[in-house]
PDB file of C-alpha atoms in Angstrom:
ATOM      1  CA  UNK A   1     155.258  38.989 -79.054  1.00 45.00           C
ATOM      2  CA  UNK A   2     151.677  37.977 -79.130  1.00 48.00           C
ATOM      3  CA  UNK A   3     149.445  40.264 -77.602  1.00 49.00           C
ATOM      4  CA  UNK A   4     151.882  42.423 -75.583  1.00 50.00           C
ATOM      5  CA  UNK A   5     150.956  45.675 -77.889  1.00 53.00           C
ATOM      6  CA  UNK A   6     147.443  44.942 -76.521  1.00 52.00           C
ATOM      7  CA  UNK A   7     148.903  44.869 -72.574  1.00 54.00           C
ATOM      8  CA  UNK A   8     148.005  41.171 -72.120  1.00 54.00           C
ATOM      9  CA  UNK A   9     149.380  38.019 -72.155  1.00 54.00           C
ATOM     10  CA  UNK A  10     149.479  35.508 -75.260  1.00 55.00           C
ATOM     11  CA  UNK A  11     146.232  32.876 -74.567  1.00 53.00           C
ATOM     12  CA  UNK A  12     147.519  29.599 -74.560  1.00 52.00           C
ATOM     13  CA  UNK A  13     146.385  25.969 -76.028  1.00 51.00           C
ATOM     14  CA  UNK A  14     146.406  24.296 -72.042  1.00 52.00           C
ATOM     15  CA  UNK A  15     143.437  26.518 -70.664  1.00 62.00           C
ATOM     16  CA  UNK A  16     141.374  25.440 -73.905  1.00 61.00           C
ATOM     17  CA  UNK A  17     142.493  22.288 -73.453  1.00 72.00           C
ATOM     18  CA  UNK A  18     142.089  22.367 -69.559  1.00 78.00           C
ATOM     19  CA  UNK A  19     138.783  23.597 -70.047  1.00 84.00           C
ATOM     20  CA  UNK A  20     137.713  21.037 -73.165  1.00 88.00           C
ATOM     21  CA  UNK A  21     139.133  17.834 -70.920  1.00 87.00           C
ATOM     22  CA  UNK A  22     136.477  18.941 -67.542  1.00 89.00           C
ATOM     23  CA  UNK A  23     133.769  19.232 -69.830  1.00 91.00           C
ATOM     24  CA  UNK A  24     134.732  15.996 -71.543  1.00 92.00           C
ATOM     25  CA  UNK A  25     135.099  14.597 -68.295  1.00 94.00           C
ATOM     26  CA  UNK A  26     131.683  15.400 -66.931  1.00 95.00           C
ATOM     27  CA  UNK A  27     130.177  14.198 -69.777  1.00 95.00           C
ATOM     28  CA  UNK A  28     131.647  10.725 -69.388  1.00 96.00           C
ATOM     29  CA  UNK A  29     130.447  10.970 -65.560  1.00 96.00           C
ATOM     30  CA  UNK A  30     127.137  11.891 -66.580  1.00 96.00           C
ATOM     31  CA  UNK A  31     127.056   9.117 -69.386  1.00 97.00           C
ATOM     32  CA  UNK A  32     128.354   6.996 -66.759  1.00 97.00           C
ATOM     33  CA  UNK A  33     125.692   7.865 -64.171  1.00 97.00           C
ATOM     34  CA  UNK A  34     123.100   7.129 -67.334  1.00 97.00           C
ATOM     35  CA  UNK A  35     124.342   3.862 -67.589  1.00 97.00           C
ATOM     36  CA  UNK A  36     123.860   3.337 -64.307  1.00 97.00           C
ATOM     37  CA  UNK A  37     120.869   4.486 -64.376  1.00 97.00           C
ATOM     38  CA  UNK A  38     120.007   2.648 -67.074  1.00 97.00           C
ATOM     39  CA  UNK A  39     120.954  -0.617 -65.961  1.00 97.00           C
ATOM     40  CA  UNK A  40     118.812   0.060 -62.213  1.00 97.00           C
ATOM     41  CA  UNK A  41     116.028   0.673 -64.283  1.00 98.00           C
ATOM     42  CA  UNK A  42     116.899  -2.400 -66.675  1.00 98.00           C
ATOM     43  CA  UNK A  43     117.119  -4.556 -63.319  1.00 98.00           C
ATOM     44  CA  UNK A  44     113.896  -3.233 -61.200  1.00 98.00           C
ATOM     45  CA  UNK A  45     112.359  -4.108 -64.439  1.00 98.00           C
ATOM     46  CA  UNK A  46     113.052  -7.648 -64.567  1.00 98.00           C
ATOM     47  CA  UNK A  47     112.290  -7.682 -60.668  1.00 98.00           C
ATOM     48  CA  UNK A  48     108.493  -6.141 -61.444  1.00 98.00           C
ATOM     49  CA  UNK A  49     108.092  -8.872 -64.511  1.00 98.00           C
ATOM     50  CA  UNK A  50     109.165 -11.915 -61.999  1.00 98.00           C
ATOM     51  CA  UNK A  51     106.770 -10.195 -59.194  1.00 98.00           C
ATOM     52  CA  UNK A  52     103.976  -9.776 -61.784  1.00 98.00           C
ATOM     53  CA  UNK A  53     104.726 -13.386 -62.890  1.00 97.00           C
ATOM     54  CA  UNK A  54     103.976 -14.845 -59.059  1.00 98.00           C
ATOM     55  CA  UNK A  55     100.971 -12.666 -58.886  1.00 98.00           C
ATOM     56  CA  UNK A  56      99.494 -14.139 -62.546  1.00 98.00           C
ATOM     57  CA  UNK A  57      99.973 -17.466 -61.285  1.00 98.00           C
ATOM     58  CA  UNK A  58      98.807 -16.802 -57.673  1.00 97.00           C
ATOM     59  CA  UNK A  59      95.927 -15.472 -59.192  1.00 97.00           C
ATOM     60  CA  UNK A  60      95.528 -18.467 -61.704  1.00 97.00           C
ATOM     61  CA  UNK A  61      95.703 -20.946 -58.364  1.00 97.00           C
ATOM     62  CA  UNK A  62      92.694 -18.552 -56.801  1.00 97.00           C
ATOM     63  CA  UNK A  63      90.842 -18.921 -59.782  1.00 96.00           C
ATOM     64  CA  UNK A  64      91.528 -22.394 -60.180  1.00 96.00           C
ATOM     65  CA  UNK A  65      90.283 -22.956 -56.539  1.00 96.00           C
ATOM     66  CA  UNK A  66      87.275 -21.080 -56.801  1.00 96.00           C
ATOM     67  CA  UNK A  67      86.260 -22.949 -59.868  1.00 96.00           C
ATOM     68  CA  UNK A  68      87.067 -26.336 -57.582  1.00 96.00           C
ATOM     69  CA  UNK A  69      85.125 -24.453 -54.840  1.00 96.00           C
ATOM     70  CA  UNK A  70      81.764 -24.306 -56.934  1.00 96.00           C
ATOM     71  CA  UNK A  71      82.259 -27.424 -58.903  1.00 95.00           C
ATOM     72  CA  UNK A  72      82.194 -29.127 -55.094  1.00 96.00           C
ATOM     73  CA  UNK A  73      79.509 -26.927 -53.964  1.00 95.00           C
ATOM     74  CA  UNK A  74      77.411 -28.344 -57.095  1.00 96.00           C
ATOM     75  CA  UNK A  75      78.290 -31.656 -55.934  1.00 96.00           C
ATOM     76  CA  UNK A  76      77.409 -30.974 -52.638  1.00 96.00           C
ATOM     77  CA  UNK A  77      74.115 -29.393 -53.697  1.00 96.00           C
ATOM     78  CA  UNK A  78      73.592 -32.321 -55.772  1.00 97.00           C
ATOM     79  CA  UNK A  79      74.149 -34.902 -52.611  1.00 97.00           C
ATOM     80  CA  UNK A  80      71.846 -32.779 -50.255  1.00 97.00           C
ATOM     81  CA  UNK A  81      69.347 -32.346 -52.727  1.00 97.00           C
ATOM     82  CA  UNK A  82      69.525 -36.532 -53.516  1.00 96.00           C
ATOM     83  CA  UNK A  83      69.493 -37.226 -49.623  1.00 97.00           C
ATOM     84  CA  UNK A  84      66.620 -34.618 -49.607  1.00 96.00           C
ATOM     85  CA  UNK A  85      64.581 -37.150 -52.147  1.00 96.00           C
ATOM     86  CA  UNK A  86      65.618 -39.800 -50.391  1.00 96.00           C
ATOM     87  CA  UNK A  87      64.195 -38.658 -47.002  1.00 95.00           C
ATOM     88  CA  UNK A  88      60.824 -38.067 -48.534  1.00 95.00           C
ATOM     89  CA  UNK A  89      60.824 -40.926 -50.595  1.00 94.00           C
ATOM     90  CA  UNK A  90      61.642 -42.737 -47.258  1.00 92.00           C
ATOM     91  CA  UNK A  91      58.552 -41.033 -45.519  1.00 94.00           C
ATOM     92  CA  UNK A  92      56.282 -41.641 -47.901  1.00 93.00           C
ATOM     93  CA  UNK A  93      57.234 -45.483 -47.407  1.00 92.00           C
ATOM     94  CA  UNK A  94      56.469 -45.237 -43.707  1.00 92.00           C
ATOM     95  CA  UNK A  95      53.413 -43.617 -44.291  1.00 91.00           C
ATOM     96  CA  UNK A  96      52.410 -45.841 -47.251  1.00 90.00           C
ATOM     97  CA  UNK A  97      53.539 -49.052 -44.600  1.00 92.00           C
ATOM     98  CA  UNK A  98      51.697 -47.597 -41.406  1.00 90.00           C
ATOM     99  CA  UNK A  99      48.308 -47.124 -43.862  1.00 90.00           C
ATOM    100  CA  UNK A 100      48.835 -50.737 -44.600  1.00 88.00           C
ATOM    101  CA  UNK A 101      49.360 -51.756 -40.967  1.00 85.00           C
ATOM    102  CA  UNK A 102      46.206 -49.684 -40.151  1.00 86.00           C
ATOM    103  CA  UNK A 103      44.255 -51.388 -42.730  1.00 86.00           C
ATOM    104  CA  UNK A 104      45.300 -54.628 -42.267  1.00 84.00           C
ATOM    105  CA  UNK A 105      44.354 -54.139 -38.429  1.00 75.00           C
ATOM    106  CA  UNK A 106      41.336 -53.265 -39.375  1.00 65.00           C
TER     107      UNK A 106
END
């Protein structure tokens, strides 16, 4: 037989095979565990793009309302600087009447 002049025994097809099927075995696992992976990654991904969505709008909203904020400011500038006028424009009527009252007492 096989190997028996040599003093050992004849190697056979099952360890090669034995062998060949574990390392075809972990490599499925580990392409498994990749796709896995993979598919984590694939989903924390579309989480980050819906969080970075609500932060673009959020952040249009704050812009939106700051722009509100100093377009009413103007306004409001624009009313106190109109009552402003309007209070010396008012004053200079009293005066302008209390001259006349003086001069007509006179």
């Amino acid at each position: 037989m096989y190997g028996e002049e040599y003093g050992h025994a004849r190697p056979t097809s099952l360890t090669i095979s034995s062998n060949t099927d574990h390392v075809i075995q972990q490599q499925k696992r580990r392409l498994e565990n990749c796709r896995k992976a993979l598919e984590d990654a694939e989903k924390m991904s579309n989480i980050l793009d819906l969080e970075i969505s609500e932060l673009q709008i959020k952040l249009q909203e704050s812009q939106d309302n700051i722009t509100t904020t100093e377009r009413d400011k103007a306004a409001l500038d624009r009313e106190i600087e109109k009552q402003h006028k309007e209070k010396e424009a008012g004053k200079l009527l009293l005066d302008d009447m209390a001259r006349e009252k003086r001069n007509s007492d006179d």
